[in-house]
PDB file of C-alpha atoms in Angstrom:
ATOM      1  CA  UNK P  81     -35.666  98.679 -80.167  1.00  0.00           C
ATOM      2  CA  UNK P  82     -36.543  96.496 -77.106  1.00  0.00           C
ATOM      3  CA  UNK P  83     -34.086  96.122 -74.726  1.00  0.00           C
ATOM      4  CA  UNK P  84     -34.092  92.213 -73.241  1.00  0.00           C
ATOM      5  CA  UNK P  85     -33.986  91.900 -69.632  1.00  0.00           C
ATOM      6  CA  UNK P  86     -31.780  89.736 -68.329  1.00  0.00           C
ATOM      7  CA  UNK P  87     -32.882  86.707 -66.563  1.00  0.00           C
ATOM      8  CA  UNK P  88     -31.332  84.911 -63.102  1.00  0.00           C
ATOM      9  CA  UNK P  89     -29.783  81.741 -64.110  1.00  0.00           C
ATOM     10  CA  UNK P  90     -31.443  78.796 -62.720  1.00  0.00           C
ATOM     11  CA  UNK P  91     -29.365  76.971 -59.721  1.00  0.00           C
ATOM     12  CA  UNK P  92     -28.118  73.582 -59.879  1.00  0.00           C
ATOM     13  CA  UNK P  93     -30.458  70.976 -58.171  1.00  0.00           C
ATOM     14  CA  UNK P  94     -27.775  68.944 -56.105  1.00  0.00           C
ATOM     15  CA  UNK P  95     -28.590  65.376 -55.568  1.00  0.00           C
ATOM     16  CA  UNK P  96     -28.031  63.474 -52.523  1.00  0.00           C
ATOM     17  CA  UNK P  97     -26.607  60.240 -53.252  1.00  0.00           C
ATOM     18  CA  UNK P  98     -28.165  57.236 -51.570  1.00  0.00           C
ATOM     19  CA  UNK P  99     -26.607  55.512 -48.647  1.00  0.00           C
ATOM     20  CA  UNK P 100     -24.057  53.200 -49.675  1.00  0.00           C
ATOM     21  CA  UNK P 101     -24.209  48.967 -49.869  1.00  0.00           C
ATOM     22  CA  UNK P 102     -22.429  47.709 -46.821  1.00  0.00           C
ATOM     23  CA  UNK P 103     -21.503  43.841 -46.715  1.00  0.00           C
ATOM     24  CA  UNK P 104     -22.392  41.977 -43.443  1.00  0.00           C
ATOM     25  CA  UNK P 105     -20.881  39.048 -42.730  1.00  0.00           C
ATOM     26  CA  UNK P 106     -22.914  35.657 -42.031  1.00  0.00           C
ATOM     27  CA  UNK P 107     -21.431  34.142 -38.480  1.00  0.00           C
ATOM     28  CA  UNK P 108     -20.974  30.702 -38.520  1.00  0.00           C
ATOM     29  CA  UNK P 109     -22.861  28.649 -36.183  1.00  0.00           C
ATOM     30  CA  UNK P 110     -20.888  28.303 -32.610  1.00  0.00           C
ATOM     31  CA  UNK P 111     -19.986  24.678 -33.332  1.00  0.00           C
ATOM     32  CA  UNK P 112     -17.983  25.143 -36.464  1.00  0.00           C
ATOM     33  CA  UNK P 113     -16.186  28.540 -34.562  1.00  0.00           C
ATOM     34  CA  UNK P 114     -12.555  27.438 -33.868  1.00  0.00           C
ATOM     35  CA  UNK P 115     -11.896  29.185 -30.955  1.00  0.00           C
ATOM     36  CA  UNK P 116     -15.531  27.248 -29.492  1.00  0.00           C
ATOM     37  CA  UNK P 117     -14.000  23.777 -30.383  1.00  0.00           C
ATOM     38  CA  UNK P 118     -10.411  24.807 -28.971  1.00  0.00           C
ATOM     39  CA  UNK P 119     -12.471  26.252 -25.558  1.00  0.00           C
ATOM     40  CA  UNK P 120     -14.626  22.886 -25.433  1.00  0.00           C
ATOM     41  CA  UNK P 121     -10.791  20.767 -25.837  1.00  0.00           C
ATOM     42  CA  UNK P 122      -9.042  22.801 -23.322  1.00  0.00           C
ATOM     43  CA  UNK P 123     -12.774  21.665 -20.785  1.00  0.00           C
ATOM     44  CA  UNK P 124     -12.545  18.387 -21.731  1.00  0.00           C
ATOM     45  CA  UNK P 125      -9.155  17.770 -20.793  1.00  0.00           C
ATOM     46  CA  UNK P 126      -8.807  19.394 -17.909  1.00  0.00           C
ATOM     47  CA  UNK P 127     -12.186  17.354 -16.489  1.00  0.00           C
ATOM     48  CA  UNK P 128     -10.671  13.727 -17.914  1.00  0.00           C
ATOM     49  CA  UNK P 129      -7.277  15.150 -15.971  1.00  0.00           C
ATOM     50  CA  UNK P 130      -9.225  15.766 -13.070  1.00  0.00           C
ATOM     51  CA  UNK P 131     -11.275  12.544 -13.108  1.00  0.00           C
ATOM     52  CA  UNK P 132      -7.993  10.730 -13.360  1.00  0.00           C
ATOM     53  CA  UNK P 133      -6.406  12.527 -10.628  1.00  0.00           C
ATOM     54  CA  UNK P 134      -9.363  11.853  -8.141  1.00  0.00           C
ATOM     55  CA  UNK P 135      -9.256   8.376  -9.250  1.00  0.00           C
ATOM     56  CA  UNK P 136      -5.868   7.694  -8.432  1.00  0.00           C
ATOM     57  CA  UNK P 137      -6.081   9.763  -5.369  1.00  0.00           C
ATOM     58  CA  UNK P 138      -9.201   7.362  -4.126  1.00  0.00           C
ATOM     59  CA  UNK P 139      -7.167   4.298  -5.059  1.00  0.00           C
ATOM     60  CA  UNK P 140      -4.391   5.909  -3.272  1.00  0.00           C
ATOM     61  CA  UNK P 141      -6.290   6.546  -0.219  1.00  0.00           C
ATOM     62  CA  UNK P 142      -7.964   3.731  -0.491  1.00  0.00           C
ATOM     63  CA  UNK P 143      -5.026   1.312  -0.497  1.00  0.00           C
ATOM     64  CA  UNK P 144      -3.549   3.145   2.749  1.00  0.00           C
ATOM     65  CA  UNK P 145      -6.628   2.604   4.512  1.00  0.00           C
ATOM     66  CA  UNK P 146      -6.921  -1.582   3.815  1.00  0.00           C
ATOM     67  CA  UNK P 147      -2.749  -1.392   4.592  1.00  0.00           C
ATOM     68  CA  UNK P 148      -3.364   0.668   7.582  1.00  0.00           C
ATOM     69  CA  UNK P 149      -7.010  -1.754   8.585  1.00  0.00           C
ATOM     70  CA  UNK P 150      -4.576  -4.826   8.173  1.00  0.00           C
ATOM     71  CA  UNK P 151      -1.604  -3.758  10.358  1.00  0.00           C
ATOM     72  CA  UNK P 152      -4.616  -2.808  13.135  1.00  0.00           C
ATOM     73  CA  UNK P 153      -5.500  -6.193  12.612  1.00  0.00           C
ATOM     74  CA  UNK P 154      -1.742  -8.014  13.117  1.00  0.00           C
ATOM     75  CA  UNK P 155      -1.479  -6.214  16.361  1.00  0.00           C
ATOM     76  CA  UNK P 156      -4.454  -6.564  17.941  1.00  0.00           C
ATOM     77  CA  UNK P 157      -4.316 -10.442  16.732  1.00  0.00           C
ATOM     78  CA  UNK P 158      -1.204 -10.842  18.119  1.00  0.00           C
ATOM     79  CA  UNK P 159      -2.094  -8.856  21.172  1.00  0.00           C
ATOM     80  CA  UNK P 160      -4.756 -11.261  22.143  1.00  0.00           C
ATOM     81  CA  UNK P 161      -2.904 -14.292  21.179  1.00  0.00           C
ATOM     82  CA  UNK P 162      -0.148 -12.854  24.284  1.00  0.00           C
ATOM     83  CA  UNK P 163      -3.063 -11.505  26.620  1.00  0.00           C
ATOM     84  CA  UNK P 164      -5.030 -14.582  26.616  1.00  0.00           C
ATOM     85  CA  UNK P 165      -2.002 -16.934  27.097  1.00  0.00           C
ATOM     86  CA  UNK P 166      -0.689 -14.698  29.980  1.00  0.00           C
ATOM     87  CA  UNK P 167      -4.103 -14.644  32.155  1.00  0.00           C
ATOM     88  CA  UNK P 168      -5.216 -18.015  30.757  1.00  0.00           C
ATOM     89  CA  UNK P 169      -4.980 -19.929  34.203  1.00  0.00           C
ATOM     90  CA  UNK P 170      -6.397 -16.510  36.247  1.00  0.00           C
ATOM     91  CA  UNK P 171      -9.796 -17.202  35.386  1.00  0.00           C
ATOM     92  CA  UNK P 172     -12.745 -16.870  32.373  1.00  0.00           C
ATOM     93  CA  UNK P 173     -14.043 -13.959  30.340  1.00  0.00           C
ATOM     94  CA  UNK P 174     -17.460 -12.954  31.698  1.00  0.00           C
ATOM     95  CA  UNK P 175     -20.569 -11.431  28.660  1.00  0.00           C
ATOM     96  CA  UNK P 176     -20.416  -8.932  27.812  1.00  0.00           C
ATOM     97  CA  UNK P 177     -16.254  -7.641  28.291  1.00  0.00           C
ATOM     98  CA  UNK P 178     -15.757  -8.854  32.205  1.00  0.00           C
ATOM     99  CA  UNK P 179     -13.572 -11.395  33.748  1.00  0.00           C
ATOM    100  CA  UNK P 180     -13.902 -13.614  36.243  1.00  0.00           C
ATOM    101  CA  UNK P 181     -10.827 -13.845  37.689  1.00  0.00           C
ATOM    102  CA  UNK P 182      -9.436 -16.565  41.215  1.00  0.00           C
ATOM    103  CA  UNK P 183     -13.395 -16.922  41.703  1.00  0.00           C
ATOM    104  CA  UNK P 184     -12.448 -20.091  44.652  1.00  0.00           C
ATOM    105  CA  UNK P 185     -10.210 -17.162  46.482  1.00  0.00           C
ATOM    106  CA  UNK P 186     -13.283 -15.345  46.759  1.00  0.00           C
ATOM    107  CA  UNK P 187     -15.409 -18.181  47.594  1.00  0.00           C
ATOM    108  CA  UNK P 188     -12.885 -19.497  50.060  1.00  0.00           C
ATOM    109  CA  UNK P 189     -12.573 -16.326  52.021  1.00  0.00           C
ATOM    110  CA  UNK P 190     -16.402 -15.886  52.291  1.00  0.00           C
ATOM    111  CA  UNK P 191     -16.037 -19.591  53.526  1.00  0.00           C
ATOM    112  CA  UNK P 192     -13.638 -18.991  55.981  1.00  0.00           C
ATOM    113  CA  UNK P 193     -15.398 -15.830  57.721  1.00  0.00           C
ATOM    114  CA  UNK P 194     -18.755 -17.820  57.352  1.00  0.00           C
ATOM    115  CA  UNK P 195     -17.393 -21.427  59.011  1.00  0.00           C
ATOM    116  CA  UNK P 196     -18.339 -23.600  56.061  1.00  0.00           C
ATOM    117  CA  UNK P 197     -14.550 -24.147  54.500  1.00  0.00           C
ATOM    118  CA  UNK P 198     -11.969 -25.741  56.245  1.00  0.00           C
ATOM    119  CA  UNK P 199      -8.675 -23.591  56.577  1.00  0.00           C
ATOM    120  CA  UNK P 200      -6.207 -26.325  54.993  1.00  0.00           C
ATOM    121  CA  UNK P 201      -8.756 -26.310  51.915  1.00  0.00           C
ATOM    122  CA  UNK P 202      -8.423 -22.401  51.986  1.00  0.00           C
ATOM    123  CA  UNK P 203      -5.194 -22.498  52.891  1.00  0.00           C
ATOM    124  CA  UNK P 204      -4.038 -25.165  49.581  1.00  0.00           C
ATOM    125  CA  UNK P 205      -6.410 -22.665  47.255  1.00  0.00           C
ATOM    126  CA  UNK P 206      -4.989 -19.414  48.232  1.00  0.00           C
ATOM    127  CA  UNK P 207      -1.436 -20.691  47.744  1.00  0.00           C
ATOM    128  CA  UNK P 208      -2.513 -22.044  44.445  1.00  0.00           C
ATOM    129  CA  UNK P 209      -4.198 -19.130  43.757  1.00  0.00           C
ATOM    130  CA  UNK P 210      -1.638 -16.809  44.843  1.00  0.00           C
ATOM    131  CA  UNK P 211       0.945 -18.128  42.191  1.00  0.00           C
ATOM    132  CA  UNK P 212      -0.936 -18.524  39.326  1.00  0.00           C
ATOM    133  CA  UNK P 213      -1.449 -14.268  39.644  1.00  0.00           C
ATOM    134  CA  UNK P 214       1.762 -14.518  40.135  1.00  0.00           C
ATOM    135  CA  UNK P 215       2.601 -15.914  37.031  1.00  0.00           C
ATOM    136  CA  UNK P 216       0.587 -14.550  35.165  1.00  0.00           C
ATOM    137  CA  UNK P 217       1.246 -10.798  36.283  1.00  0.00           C
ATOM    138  CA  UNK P 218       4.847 -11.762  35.443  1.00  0.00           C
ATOM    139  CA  UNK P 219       3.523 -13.058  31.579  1.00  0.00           C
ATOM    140  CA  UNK P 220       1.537  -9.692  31.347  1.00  0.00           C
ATOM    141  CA  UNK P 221       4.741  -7.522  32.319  1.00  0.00           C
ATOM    142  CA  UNK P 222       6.729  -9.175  29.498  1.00  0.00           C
ATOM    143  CA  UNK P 223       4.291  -8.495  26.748  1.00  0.00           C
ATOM    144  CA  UNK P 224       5.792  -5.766  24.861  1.00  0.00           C
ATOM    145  CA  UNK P 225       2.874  -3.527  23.831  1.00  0.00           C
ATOM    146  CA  UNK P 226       5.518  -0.590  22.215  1.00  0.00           C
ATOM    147  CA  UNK P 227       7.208  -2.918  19.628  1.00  0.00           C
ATOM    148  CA  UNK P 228       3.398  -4.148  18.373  1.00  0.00           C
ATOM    149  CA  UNK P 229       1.814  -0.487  17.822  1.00  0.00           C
ATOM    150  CA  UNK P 230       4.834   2.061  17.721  1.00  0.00           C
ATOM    151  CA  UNK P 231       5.719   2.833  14.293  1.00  0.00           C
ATOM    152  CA  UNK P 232       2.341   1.641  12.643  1.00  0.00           C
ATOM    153  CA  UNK P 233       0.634   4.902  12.100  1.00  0.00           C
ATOM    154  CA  UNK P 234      -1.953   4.014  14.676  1.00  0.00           C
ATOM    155  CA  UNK P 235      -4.078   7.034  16.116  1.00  0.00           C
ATOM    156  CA  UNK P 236      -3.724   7.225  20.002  1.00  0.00           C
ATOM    157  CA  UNK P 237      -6.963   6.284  20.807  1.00  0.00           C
ATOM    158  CA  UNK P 238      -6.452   3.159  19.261  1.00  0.00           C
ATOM    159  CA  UNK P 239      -2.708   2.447  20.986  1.00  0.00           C
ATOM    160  CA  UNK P 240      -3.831   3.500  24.623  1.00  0.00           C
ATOM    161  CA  UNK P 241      -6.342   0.543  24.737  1.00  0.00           C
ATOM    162  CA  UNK P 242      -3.124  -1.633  23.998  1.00  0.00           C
ATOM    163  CA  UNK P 243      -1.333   0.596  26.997  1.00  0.00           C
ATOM    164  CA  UNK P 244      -4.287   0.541  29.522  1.00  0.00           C
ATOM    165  CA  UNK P 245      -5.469  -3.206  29.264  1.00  0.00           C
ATOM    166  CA  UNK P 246      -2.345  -4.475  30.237  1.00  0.00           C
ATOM    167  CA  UNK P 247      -1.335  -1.940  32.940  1.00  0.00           C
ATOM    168  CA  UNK P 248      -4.918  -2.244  34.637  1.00  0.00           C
ATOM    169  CA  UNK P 249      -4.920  -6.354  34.088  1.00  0.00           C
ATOM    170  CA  UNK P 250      -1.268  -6.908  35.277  1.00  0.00           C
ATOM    171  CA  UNK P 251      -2.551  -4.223  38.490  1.00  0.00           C
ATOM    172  CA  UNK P 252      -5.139  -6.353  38.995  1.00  0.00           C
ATOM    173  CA  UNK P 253      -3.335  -9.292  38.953  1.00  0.00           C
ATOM    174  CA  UNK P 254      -0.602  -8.482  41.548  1.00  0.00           C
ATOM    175  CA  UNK P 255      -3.477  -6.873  43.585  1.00  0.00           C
ATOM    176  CA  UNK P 256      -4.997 -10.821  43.785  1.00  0.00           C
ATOM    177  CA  UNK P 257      -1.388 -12.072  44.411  1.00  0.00           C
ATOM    178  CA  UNK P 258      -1.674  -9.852  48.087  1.00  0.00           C
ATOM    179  CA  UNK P 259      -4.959 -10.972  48.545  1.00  0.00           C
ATOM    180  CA  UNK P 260      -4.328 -14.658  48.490  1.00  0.00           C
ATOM    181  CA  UNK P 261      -1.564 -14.375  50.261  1.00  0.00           C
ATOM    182  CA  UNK P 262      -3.622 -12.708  53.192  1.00  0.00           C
ATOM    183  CA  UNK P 263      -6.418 -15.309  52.791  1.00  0.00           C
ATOM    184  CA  UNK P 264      -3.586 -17.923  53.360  1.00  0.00           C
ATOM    185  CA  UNK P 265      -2.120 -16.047  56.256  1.00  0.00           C
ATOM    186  CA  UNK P 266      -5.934 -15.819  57.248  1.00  0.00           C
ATOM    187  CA  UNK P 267      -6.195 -19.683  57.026  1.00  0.00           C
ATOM    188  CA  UNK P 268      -3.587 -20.499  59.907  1.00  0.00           C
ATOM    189  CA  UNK P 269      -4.379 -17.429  61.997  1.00  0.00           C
ATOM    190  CA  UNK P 270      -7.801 -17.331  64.542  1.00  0.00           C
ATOM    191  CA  UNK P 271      -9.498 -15.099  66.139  1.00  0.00           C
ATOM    192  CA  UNK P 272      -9.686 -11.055  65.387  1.00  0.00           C
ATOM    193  CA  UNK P 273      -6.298 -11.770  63.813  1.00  0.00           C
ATOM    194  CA  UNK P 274      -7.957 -13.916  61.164  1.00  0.00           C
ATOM    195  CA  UNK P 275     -10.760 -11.621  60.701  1.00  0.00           C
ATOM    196  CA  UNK P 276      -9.085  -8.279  60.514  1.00  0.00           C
ATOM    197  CA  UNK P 277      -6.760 -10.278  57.584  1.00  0.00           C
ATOM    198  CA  UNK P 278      -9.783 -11.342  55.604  1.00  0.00           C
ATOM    199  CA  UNK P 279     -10.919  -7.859  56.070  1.00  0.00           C
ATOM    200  CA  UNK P 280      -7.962  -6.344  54.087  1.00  0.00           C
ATOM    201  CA  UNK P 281      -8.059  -9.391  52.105  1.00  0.00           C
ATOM    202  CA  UNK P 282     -11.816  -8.744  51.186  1.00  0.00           C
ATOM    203  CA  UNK P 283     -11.194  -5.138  50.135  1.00  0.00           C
ATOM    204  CA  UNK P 284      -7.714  -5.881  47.711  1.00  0.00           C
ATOM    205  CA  UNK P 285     -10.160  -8.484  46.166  1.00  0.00           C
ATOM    206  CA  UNK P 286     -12.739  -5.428  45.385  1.00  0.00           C
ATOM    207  CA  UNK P 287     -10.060  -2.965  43.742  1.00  0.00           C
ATOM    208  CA  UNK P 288      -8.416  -6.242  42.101  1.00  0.00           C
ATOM    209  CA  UNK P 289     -11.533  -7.027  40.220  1.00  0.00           C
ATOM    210  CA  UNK P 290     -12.407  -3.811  39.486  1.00  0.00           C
ATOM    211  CA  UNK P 291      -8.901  -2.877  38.021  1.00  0.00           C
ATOM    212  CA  UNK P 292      -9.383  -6.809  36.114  1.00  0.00           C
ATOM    213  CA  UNK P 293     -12.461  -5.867  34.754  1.00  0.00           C
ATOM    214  CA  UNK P 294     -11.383  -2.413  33.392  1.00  0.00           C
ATOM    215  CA  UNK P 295      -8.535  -3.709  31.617  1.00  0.00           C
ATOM    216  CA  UNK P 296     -10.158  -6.752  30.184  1.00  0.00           C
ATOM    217  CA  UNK P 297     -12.759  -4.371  28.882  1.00  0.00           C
ATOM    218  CA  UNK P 298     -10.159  -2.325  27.131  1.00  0.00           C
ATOM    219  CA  UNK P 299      -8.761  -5.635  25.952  1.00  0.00           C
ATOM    220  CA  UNK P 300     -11.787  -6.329  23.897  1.00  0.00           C
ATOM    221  CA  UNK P 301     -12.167  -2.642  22.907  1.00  0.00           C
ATOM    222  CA  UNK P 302      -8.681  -3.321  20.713  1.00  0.00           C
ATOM    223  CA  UNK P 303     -10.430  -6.314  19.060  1.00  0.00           C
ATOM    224  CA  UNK P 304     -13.408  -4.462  18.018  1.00  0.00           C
ATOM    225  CA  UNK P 305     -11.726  -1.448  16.466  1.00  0.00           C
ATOM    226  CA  UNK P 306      -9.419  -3.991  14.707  1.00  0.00           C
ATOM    227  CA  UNK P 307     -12.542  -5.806  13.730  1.00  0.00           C
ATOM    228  CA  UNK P 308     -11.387  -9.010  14.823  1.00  0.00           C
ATOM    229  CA  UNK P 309     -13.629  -9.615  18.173  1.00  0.00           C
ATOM    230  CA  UNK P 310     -15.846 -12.584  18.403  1.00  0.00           C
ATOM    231  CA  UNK P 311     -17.770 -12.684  21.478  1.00  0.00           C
ATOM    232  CA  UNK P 312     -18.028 -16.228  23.311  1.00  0.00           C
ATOM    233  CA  UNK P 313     -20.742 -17.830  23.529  1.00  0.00           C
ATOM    234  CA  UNK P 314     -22.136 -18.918  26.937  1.00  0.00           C
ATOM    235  CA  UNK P 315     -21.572 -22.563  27.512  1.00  0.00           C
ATOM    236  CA  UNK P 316     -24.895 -24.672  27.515  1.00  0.00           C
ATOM    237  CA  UNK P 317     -24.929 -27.524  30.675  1.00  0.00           C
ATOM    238  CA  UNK P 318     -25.648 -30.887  28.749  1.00  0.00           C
ATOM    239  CA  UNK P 319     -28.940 -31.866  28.112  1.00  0.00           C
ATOM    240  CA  UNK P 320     -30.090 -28.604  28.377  1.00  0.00           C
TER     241      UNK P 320
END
């Protein structure tokens, strides 16, 4: 008999199974995202805040400026309404910020050292002249230049023009009171008495102008920050 031989089974063939379907998603376009639109609200109104903060805060600032312009302007108008009274009979503004101030007192002096001017005519000016700087070194001292610029939010710069144009003008002014009253002495004195007197009388006139000149200058520095300053125009001799 044959014997049958026995054959090796045949292995298993193992399959591997294909990679699996995975789902993806489609995004949505980044207008229709929610959290895109709530993003683009929250930027939106914080700028409109913003705008409307700055806004205010211009009109704001704005407002104190004009209020703070106008009360510049108050002062310094009333200010020159009291300066101009006070020196009114001293003399005559001078282009471009002078002032000419007891010009005769000068003239008569130079007169009187020169001959040409009779001593009773310098004598009647330098009385004349002697107590209208009087007077009007008395209206300067009562103008009261803390009760128009204290409290007004002012910067200093502004308030020491106010300070220094009447100190320096009412200086001036008593300064021409001693000189006319040395041109009058000068007037009934003769001699080296006469001219050592019109001398000292001579170089009080110098300092008195300066000092008139300065604060007058000052004067019309308050009017131009305040925007009210209108220069005068030189008078024109008829038929000219």
């Amino acid at each position: 008999m044959a014997i049958k031989g026995k054959s090796k089974p045949r292995s298993r063939r193992v399959v591997t199974p294909g990679p699996r379907p995975s789902y993806t998603p489609v995004k949505k376009p980044l207008l229709a995202r929610r959290g895109f639109r709530i993003g683009v609200l929250v930027v939106v109104v914080a700028a409109s805040v913003g705008g409307i903060w700055y806004g205010l805060a211009r009109e704001r600032t704005q407002d104190r400026e004009q209020a703070l312009a106008e009360r510049e302007r108050t002062a310094a108008v009333t200010f020159r309404g009291r300066v101009q009274g006070a020196i009114a009979s001293a003399g005559q503004p001078a282009s471009p910020d002078g002032f000419i101030a007891f010009p005769t007192l000068t003239a008569d002096l130079d007169g009187l050292q020169e001959g040409t001017v009779k001593p009773r005519t310098v004598q009647t000016d330098a009385k004349a002249a002697r107590k209208a700087a009087k007077g009007a070194s008395q209206a300067m001292e009562r103008i009261d230049v803390l009760s128009i610029t204290a409290n007004k939010g002012f910067d200093a710069a502004f308030v020491n023009y106010f300070f220094n144009a009447k100190e320096k003008m009412q200086d001036g002014l008593r300064l021409y009171e001693q000189a006319a009253l040395l041109v009058e002495r000068a007037a009934a004195a003769t001699g080296d008495e006469r001219a050592e007197l019109l001398d000292s009388a001579g170089g009080i006139l110098d300092v008195a102008a300066q000092l008139m000149n300065g604060g007058y200058s000052d004067f019309i520095q308050v009017q131009i920050e305040a925007d009210i300053y209108q220069p005068s125009l030189p008078s024109v001799p008829a038929g000219s």
